[in-house]
Amino acid sequence: MSGTFDWTSIDAVDGSIMLGIGEGSGMVTEGNKLFEVDMAFETVCLVQVRNHAGGRDITADCEIAYPELDSKMFLLLERKAGDIANEGAKGDGTQTILGGTNKLKGITGQCSYTIKYLDASRNISKNNCSYSL
């Protein structure tokens, strides 16, 4: 998947908070009966980054639309390691599949992901998910 981000930040009592919206698109590269290879998807994420004395916490609520399925999937991303929004920044994290609509209604599962920033606003990522429906 590749995407772009728009960020804003404020100071906080114990550090800073950065909020952003990320939008991107991608294609399934390994699939099965439901998520077929070459199936396209579009993603929108609302991201919060908390920088504090103990480190950095990154969370994102994401909506992934699969036009071929006329369905959406909802995920919560969490990452506590790596940098963000800088050229060359990268990190690994986990995603929890919270549910979906239409053909994805009732979906649950977990994903692991790796993300790399090409610059402050562009990134590429790779996700590996297991799910039940």
PDB file of C-alpha atoms in Angstrom:
ATOM      1  CA  MET A   1       0.000   0.000   0.000  1.00  0.00           C
ATOM      2  CA  SER A   2       1.147   3.551  -0.550  1.00  0.00           C
ATOM      3  CA  GLY A   3      -0.338   6.670   0.922  1.00  0.00           C
ATOM      4  CA  THR A   4      -0.027  10.302   1.922  1.00  0.00           C
ATOM      5  CA  PHE A   5      -0.430  12.028   5.290  1.00  0.00           C
ATOM      6  CA  ASP A   6      -1.326  15.525   6.433  1.00  0.00           C
ATOM      7  CA  TRP A   7      -0.116  16.320   9.988  1.00  0.00           C
ATOM      8  CA  THR A   8      -0.630  18.922  12.718  1.00  0.00           C
ATOM      9  CA  SER A   9       0.881  18.932  16.210  1.00  0.00           C
ATOM     10  CA  ILE A  10       0.586  20.626  19.591  1.00  0.00           C
ATOM     11  CA  ASP A  11       2.643  20.676  22.778  1.00  0.00           C
ATOM     12  CA  ALA A  12       1.309  18.647  25.701  1.00  0.00           C
ATOM     13  CA  VAL A  13       2.105  18.523  29.423  1.00  0.00           C
ATOM     14  CA  ASP A  14       4.435  15.548  29.024  1.00  0.00           C
ATOM     15  CA  GLY A  15       5.606  16.021  25.407  1.00  0.00           C
ATOM     16  CA  SER A  16       3.634  16.542  22.220  1.00  0.00           C
ATOM     17  CA  ILE A  17       0.676  15.185  20.300  1.00  0.00           C
ATOM     18  CA  MET A  18       0.599  14.897  16.528  1.00  0.00           C
ATOM     19  CA  LEU A  19      -2.631  14.155  14.647  1.00  0.00           C
ATOM     20  CA  GLY A  20      -2.956  13.276  11.023  1.00  0.00           C
ATOM     21  CA  ILE A  21      -5.128  11.881   8.315  1.00  0.00           C
ATOM     22  CA  GLY A  22      -3.649   9.321   5.993  1.00  0.00           C
ATOM     23  CA  GLU A  23      -5.126   8.254   2.687  1.00  0.00           C
ATOM     24  CA  GLY A  24      -3.827   5.601   0.356  1.00  0.00           C
ATOM     25  CA  SER A  25      -4.505   2.693  -1.914  1.00  0.00           C
ATOM     26  CA  GLY A  26      -3.074  -0.715  -2.532  1.00  0.00           C
ATOM     27  CA  MET A  27      -3.523  -4.143  -3.976  1.00  0.00           C
ATOM     28  CA  VAL A  28      -3.761  -7.610  -2.437  1.00  0.00           C
ATOM     29  CA  THR A  29      -0.538  -9.496  -3.304  1.00  0.00           C
ATOM     30  CA  GLU A  30      -1.324 -12.822  -1.603  1.00  0.00           C
ATOM     31  CA  GLY A  31      -4.927 -13.811  -1.242  1.00  0.00           C
ATOM     32  CA  ASN A  32      -7.583 -16.458  -0.867  1.00  0.00           C
ATOM     33  CA  LYS A  33     -11.225 -16.891  -1.847  1.00  0.00           C
ATOM     34  CA  LEU A  34     -12.391 -13.630  -0.242  1.00  0.00           C
ATOM     35  CA  PHE A  35      -9.367 -11.352  -0.745  1.00  0.00           C
ATOM     36  CA  GLU A  36      -8.186 -12.264  -4.240  1.00  0.00           C
ATOM     37  CA  VAL A  37      -4.760 -11.399  -5.645  1.00  0.00           C
ATOM     38  CA  ASP A  38      -4.789  -8.026  -7.461  1.00  0.00           C
ATOM     39  CA  MET A  39      -7.938  -6.874  -5.612  1.00  0.00           C
ATOM     40  CA  ALA A  40      -7.701  -3.098  -5.081  1.00  0.00           C
ATOM     41  CA  PHE A  41      -8.467  -1.276  -1.835  1.00  0.00           C
ATOM     42  CA  GLU A  42      -8.540   2.295  -0.521  1.00  0.00           C
ATOM     43  CA  THR A  43      -7.601   3.282   3.029  1.00  0.00           C
ATOM     44  CA  VAL A  44      -8.333   6.307   5.222  1.00  0.00           C
ATOM     45  CA  CYS A  45      -6.762   6.475   8.703  1.00  0.00           C
ATOM     46  CA  LEU A  46      -7.005   8.976  11.543  1.00  0.00           C
ATOM     47  CA  VAL A  47      -3.646   8.808  13.344  1.00  0.00           C
ATOM     48  CA  GLN A  48      -2.562   9.993  16.796  1.00  0.00           C
ATOM     49  CA  VAL A  49       1.092  10.126  17.852  1.00  0.00           C
ATOM     50  CA  ARG A  50       1.892  10.817  21.524  1.00  0.00           C
ATOM     51  CA  ASN A  51       5.509  11.708  22.272  1.00  0.00           C
ATOM     52  CA  HIS A  52       6.301  11.513  25.990  1.00  0.00           C
ATOM     53  CA  ALA A  53       9.200  10.916  28.360  1.00  0.00           C
ATOM     54  CA  GLY A  54       8.651   7.153  28.141  1.00  0.00           C
ATOM     55  CA  GLY A  55       8.723   7.054  24.335  1.00  0.00           C
ATOM     56  CA  ARG A  56       6.178   7.263  21.561  1.00  0.00           C
ATOM     57  CA  ASP A  57       2.723   5.718  21.170  1.00  0.00           C
ATOM     58  CA  ILE A  58       1.143   5.582  17.723  1.00  0.00           C
ATOM     59  CA  THR A  59      -2.497   4.596  17.195  1.00  0.00           C
ATOM     60  CA  ALA A  60      -4.707   4.828  14.135  1.00  0.00           C
ATOM     61  CA  ASP A  61      -8.322   4.045  13.380  1.00  0.00           C
ATOM     62  CA  CYS A  62      -8.631   2.969   9.762  1.00  0.00           C
ATOM     63  CA  GLU A  63     -11.381   2.330   7.241  1.00  0.00           C
ATOM     64  CA  ILE A  64     -10.461   0.125   4.284  1.00  0.00           C
ATOM     65  CA  ALA A  65     -12.831   0.056   1.311  1.00  0.00           C
ATOM     66  CA  TYR A  66     -12.838  -2.910  -1.077  1.00  0.00           C
ATOM     67  CA  PRO A  67     -14.835  -1.722  -4.125  1.00  0.00           C
ATOM     68  CA  GLU A  68     -14.948  -5.215  -5.684  1.00  0.00           C
ATOM     69  CA  LEU A  69     -16.648  -6.532  -2.534  1.00  0.00           C
ATOM     70  CA  ASP A  70     -18.801  -3.412  -2.023  1.00  0.00           C
ATOM     71  CA  SER A  71     -17.583  -3.673   1.582  1.00  0.00           C
ATOM     72  CA  LYS A  72     -15.478  -1.914   4.204  1.00  0.00           C
ATOM     73  CA  MET A  73     -13.246  -3.217   6.981  1.00  0.00           C
ATOM     74  CA  PHE A  74     -12.305  -1.326  10.155  1.00  0.00           C
ATOM     75  CA  LEU A  75      -8.952  -1.649  11.917  1.00  0.00           C
ATOM     76  CA  LEU A  76      -7.127  -0.298  14.952  1.00  0.00           C
ATOM     77  CA  LEU A  77      -3.360   0.072  14.452  1.00  0.00           C
ATOM     78  CA  GLU A  78      -0.932   0.294  17.351  1.00  0.00           C
ATOM     79  CA  ARG A  79       2.822   0.831  17.315  1.00  0.00           C
ATOM     80  CA  LYS A  80       5.230   1.681  20.129  1.00  0.00           C
ATOM     81  CA  ALA A  81       8.537   1.512  18.249  1.00  0.00           C
ATOM     82  CA  GLY A  82      10.090   3.292  15.304  1.00  0.00           C
ATOM     83  CA  ASP A  83       9.894   6.818  13.995  1.00  0.00           C
ATOM     84  CA  ILE A  84       7.130   8.486  12.009  1.00  0.00           C
ATOM     85  CA  ALA A  85       6.701  11.234   9.411  1.00  0.00           C
ATOM     86  CA  ASN A  86      10.402  11.619   8.569  1.00  0.00           C
ATOM     87  CA  GLU A  87      12.279  10.483   5.482  1.00  0.00           C
ATOM     88  CA  GLY A  88      13.511   6.945   6.089  1.00  0.00           C
ATOM     89  CA  ALA A  89      11.423   6.520   9.261  1.00  0.00           C
ATOM     90  CA  LYS A  90      10.070   3.009   9.678  1.00  0.00           C
ATOM     91  CA  GLY A  91       8.554   0.643  12.188  1.00  0.00           C
ATOM     92  CA  ASP A  92       6.555  -2.502  12.794  1.00  0.00           C
ATOM     93  CA  GLY A  93       3.184  -2.738  14.476  1.00  0.00           C
ATOM     94  CA  THR A  94      -0.026  -4.661  14.924  1.00  0.00           C
ATOM     95  CA  GLN A  95      -3.525  -4.151  13.609  1.00  0.00           C
ATOM     96  CA  THR A  96      -6.735  -5.473  15.109  1.00  0.00           C
ATOM     97  CA  ILE A  97      -9.574  -6.113  12.681  1.00  0.00           C
ATOM     98  CA  LEU A  98     -12.642  -4.708  14.456  1.00  0.00           C
ATOM     99  CA  GLY A  99     -15.361  -5.603  11.947  1.00  0.00           C
ATOM    100  CA  GLY A 100     -16.758  -4.792   8.554  1.00  0.00           C
ATOM    101  CA  THR A 101     -19.786  -4.135   6.375  1.00  0.00           C
ATOM    102  CA  ASN A 102     -21.685  -6.175   3.774  1.00  0.00           C
ATOM    103  CA  LYS A 103     -19.541  -9.180   2.718  1.00  0.00           C
ATOM    104  CA  LEU A 104     -17.083  -8.383   5.530  1.00  0.00           C
ATOM    105  CA  LYS A 105     -19.713  -8.111   8.285  1.00  0.00           C
ATOM    106  CA  GLY A 106     -18.509 -10.046  11.336  1.00  0.00           C
ATOM    107  CA  ILE A 107     -14.857 -10.203  10.271  1.00  0.00           C
ATOM    108  CA  THR A 108     -12.283 -10.271  13.095  1.00  0.00           C
ATOM    109  CA  GLY A 109      -8.570 -10.919  13.209  1.00  0.00           C
ATOM    110  CA  GLN A 110      -5.041  -9.635  13.606  1.00  0.00           C
ATOM    111  CA  CYS A 111      -2.446  -8.217  11.235  1.00  0.00           C
ATOM    112  CA  SER A 112       1.211  -7.389  11.477  1.00  0.00           C
ATOM    113  CA  TYR A 113       2.559  -4.524   9.415  1.00  0.00           C
ATOM    114  CA  THR A 114       5.757  -2.769   8.430  1.00  0.00           C
ATOM    115  CA  ILE A 115       5.739   0.872   7.345  1.00  0.00           C
ATOM    116  CA  LYS A 116       8.437   3.039   5.785  1.00  0.00           C
ATOM    117  CA  TYR A 117       8.219   6.783   5.151  1.00  0.00           C
ATOM    118  CA  LEU A 118       9.547   8.080   1.827  1.00  0.00           C
ATOM    119  CA  ASP A 119       9.319  11.600   3.278  1.00  0.00           C
ATOM    120  CA  ALA A 120       7.220  13.349   5.944  1.00  0.00           C
ATOM    121  CA  SER A 121       3.949  12.833   4.078  1.00  0.00           C
ATOM    122  CA  ARG A 122       4.375   9.714   1.872  1.00  0.00           C
ATOM    123  CA  ASN A 123       4.750   6.091   2.941  1.00  0.00           C
ATOM    124  CA  ILE A 124       4.605   2.492   1.818  1.00  0.00           C
ATOM    125  CA  SER A 125       3.531  -0.434   3.962  1.00  0.00           C
ATOM    126  CA  LYS A 126       3.133  -4.190   3.895  1.00  0.00           C
ATOM    127  CA  ASN A 127       0.452  -5.974   5.909  1.00  0.00           C
ATOM    128  CA  ASN A 128       0.055  -9.661   6.746  1.00  0.00           C
ATOM    129  CA  CYS A 129      -3.343 -10.597   8.181  1.00  0.00           C
ATOM    130  CA  SER A 130      -5.171 -13.624   9.512  1.00  0.00           C
ATOM    131  CA  TYR A 131      -8.919 -13.390   9.993  1.00  0.00           C
ATOM    132  CA  SER A 132     -12.124 -15.284  10.596  1.00  0.00           C
ATOM    133  CA  LEU A 133     -15.536 -14.501   9.202  1.00  0.00           C
TER     134      LEU A 133
END
